[in-house]
Structure formats: structure tokens, C-alpha cells
Coordinates of C-alpha atoms in Angstrom, one line a residue:
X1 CA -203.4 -78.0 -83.8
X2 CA -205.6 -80.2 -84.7
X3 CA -206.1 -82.6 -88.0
X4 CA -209.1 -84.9 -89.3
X5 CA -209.4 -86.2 -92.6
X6 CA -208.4 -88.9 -94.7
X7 CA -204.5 -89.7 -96.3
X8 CA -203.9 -91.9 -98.6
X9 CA -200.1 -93.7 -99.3
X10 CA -199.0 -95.6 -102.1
X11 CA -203.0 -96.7 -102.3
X12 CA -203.5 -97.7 -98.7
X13 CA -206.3 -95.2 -97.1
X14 CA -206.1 -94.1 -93.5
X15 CA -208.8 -92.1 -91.2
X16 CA -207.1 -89.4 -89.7
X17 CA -208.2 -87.8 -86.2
X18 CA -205.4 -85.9 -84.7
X19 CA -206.4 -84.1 -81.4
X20 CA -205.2 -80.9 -79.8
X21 CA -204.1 -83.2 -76.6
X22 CA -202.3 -85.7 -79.0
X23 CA -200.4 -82.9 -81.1
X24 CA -199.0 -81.5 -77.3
X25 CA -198.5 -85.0 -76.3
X26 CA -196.6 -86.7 -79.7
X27 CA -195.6 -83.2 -82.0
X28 CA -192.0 -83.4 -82.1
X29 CA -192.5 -79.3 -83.5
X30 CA -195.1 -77.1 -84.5
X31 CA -194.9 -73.8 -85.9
X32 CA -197.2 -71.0 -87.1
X33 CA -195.8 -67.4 -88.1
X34 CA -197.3 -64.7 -89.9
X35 CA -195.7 -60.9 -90.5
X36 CA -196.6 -58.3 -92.5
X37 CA -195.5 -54.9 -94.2
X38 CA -198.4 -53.0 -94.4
X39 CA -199.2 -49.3 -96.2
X40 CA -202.3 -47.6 -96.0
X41 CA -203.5 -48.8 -99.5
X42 CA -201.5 -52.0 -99.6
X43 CA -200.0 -54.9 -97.7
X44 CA -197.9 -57.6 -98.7
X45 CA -198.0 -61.7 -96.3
X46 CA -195.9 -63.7 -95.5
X47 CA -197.3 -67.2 -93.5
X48 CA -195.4 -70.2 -92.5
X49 CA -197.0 -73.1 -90.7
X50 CA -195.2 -76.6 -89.7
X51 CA -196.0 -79.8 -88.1
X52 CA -194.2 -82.7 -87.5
X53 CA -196.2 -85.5 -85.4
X54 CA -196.1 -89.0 -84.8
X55 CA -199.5 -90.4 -83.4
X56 CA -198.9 -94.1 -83.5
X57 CA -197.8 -95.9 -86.6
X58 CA -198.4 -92.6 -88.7
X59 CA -196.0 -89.9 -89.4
X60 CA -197.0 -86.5 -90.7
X61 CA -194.8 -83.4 -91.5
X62 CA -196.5 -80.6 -93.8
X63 CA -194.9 -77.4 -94.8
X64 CA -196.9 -74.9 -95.6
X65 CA -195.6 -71.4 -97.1
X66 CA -198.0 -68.4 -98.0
X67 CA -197.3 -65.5 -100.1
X68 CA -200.2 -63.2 -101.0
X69 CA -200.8 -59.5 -101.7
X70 CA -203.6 -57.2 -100.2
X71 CA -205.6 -54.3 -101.8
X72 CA -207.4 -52.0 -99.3
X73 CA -210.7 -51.5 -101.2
X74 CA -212.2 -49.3 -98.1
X75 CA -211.7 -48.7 -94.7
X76 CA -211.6 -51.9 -92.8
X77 CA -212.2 -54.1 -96.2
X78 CA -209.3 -55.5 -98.3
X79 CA -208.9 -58.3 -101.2
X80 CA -206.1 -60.5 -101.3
X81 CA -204.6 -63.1 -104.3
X82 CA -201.2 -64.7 -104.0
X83 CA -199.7 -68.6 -103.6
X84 CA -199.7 -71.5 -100.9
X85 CA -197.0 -74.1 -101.0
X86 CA -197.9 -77.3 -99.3
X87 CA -195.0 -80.7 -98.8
X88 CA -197.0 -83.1 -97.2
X89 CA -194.5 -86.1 -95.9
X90 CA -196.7 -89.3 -94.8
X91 CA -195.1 -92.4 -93.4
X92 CA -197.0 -95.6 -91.9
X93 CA -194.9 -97.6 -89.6
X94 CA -196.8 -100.2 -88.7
X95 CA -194.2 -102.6 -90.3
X96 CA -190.4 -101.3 -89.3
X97 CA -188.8 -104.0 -92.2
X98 CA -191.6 -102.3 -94.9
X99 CA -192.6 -98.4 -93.9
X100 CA -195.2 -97.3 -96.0
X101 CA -193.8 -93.6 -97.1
X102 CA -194.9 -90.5 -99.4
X103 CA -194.0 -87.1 -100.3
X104 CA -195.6 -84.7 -102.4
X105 CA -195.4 -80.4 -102.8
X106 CA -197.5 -78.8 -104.8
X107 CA -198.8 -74.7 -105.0
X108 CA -202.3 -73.3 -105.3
X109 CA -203.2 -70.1 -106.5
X110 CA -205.8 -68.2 -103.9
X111 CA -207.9 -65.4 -103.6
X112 CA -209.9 -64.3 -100.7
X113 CA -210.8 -61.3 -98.5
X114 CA -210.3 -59.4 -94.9
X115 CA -212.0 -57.6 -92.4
X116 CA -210.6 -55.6 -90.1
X117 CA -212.4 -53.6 -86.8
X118 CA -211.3 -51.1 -84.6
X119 CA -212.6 -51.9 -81.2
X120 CA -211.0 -49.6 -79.2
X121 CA -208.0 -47.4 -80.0
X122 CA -205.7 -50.6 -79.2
X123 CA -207.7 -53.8 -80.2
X124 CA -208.5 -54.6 -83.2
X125 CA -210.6 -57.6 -84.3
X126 CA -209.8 -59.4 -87.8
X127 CA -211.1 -62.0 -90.0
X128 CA -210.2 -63.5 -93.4
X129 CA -211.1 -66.1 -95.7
X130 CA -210.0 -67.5 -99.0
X131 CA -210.3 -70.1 -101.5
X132 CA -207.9 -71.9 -103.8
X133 CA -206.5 -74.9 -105.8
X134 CA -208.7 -75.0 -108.8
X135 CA -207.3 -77.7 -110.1
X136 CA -203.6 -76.2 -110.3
X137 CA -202.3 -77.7 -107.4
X138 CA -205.0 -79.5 -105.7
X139 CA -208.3 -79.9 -106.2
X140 CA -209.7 -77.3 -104.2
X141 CA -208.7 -75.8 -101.3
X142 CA -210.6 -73.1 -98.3
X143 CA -208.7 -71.5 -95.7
X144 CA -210.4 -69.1 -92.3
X145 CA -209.2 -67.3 -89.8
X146 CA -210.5 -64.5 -87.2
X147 CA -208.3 -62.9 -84.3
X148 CA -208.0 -60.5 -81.8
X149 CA -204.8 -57.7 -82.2
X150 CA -203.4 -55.1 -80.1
X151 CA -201.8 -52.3 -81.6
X152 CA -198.1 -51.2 -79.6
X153 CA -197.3 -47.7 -81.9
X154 CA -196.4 -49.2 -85.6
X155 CA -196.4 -52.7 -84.9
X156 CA -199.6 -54.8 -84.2
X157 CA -199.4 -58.2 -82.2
X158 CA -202.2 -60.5 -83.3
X159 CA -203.8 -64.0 -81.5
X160 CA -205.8 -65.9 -84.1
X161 CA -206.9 -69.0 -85.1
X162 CA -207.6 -70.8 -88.0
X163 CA -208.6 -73.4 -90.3
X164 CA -207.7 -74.7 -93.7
X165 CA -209.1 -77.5 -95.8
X166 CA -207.4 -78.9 -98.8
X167 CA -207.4 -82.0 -101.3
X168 CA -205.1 -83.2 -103.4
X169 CA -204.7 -85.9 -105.6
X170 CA -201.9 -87.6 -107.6
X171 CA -201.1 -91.1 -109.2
X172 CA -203.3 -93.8 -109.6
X173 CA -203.5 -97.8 -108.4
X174 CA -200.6 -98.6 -105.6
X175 CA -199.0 -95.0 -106.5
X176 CA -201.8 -93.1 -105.3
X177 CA -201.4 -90.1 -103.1
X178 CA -204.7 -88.3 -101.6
X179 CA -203.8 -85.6 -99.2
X180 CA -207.9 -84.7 -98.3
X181 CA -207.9 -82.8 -94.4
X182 CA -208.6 -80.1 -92.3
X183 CA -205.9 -78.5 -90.2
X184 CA -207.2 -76.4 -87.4
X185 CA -204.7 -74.5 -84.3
X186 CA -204.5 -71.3 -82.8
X187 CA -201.0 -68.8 -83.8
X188 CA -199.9 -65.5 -83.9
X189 CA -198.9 -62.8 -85.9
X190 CA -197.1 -59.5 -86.4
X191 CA -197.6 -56.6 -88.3
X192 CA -195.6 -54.3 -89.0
X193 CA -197.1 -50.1 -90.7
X194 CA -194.7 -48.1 -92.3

């Protein structure tokens, strides 16, 4: 996983460059899970991601829950609408007696799209992409990711990786919060047909 942006705390601004060496290096956990129930016509998502580093004097943990629905439109082409929960914990240690600390959740509505490709009769390649925020939760928010899946009977075991963009914004003058990154990692995901 990777994560470059900018967070602001409690008004103080901080560049943020974390590195896939410095997330296996300082992550005290990260997680990334996605499963499916999937019908011909419809499917319905479930994605969890979660980090907890320390690079430094900064802290990060972000939660991030997904639920979203998928219509197939035609073979191989599908929309999708649903909800993404973020809780974004930030904490700057630089001074033990006075750490610099905030917390904030909020959910965006998102719509997007997928791809899928038969390659052979056991890999599959996929792809998706959506958009969200709109001012609900944050201020705008983009999510992509494209993978690789092979297909054991009902249940499909897919390698992907992705990237997801969002910014947020609340409070002003030494209460301000500004969440404003890109997260970026590899994960994996299940699906199950029925």
C-alpha cells in the first residue's frame, strides 16, 4: 500500500508520501477484502480495506467499508451505485506531552462501472471504476481497479490492484480537518455464483 497526499489536523498541514517499502517496514496491519454473491443478472459487494501505520511522528488508521450493487447491462458490462464509509484517524507525535490528533467518518454515495473478460475458460481479466462524494461526504472522490481471476467451479479467486482518491473537508481555523490522498496496494478477492 502505498499513500501520497496531503492531511491536515487541527489546522497544521502535513505532506504525505508513504511508500510500499515503508508500509511493510512500519504497518502495524493492513487489510484488503472483497467477496461477492453474484447471479447472472445481478451482484451485490462487499469491500473492506484497513491500515494502521506509523512512519515517524505520524499515525494513520483509515477504515474503509464498501457496499454497492451491480446490474449486468450485457455480457461482460455491468453498472454499479452503492456507499463508501471512510474513519480516517490522524495523530502527529512529534511532541509526546501535546500529540496532535483527529478523527473523522463520513459516507459517499458512488456510481461507476465494470468490465469483465473471459481469457480463457479459467482466467478472467476485470476492471472497474467509479466516482463519488459529491459533496455528501467529501468533496469528491475516484476509485480504479483492474485484476486478473481464475475461476475454481462456482467460486472465482481474484488478484487486483487498485487505487482510490478522496478529499474531504471539515471545520475551519485550528479545527480544520482535510483528508486530500491517494491510496494505492495490491489485494484480493472472492467471488462467489449461485
Amino acid at each position: 500500500t502505498t499513500m501520497n497526499g496531503d492531511l491536515t489536523v487541527n489546522g497544521v498541514k502535513r505532506p504525505i508520501n508513504f511508500t510500499f517499502e515503508e508500509f511493510f517496514n512500519y504497518s502495524n496491519l493492513g487489510l484488503n477484502r472483497h467477496v461477492e454473491l453474484k447471479k447472472p443478472q445481478w451482484a451485490i459487494l462487499f469491500d473492506y480495506n484497513y491500515v494502521d501505520l506509523l512512519i515517524g511522528e505520524t499515525y494513520t488508521e483509515l477504515i474503509l467499508w464498501e457496499l454497492g450493487f451491480a446490474w449486468r447491462l450485457s455480457k461482460g458490462i455491468e453498472i454499479l451505485a452503492g456507499g463508501r464509509y471512510f474513519n480516517s484517524e490522524i495523530e502527529y507525535r512529534d511532541d509526546p506531552e501535546n500529540i496532535n490528533k483527529g478523527k473523522q467518518s463520513w459516507v459517499d454515495p458512488i456510481i461507476g462501472g465494470r468490465l469483465s473478460w473471459d481469457m480463457t475458460k479459467t482466467l478472467l481479466f476485470t476492471a472497474r471504476a467509479d466516482i463519488g462524494g459529491f459533496g455528501v461526504g467529501s468533496e469528491f472522490e475516484w476509485n480504479i481497479m483492474a485484476g486478473v481471476g481464475y475461476r475454481l467451479s462456482n467460486i472465482v479467486f481474484t488478484g487486483f490492484y487498485r487505487i482510490w482518491y478522496a478529499n474531504y473537508e471539515n471545520g475551519t481555523g485550528d479545527g480544520l480537518f482535510i483528508y486530500d490522498m491517494t491510496t494505492s496496494g495490491p489485494g484480493l478477492a472472492m467471488v462467489l455464483r449461485f
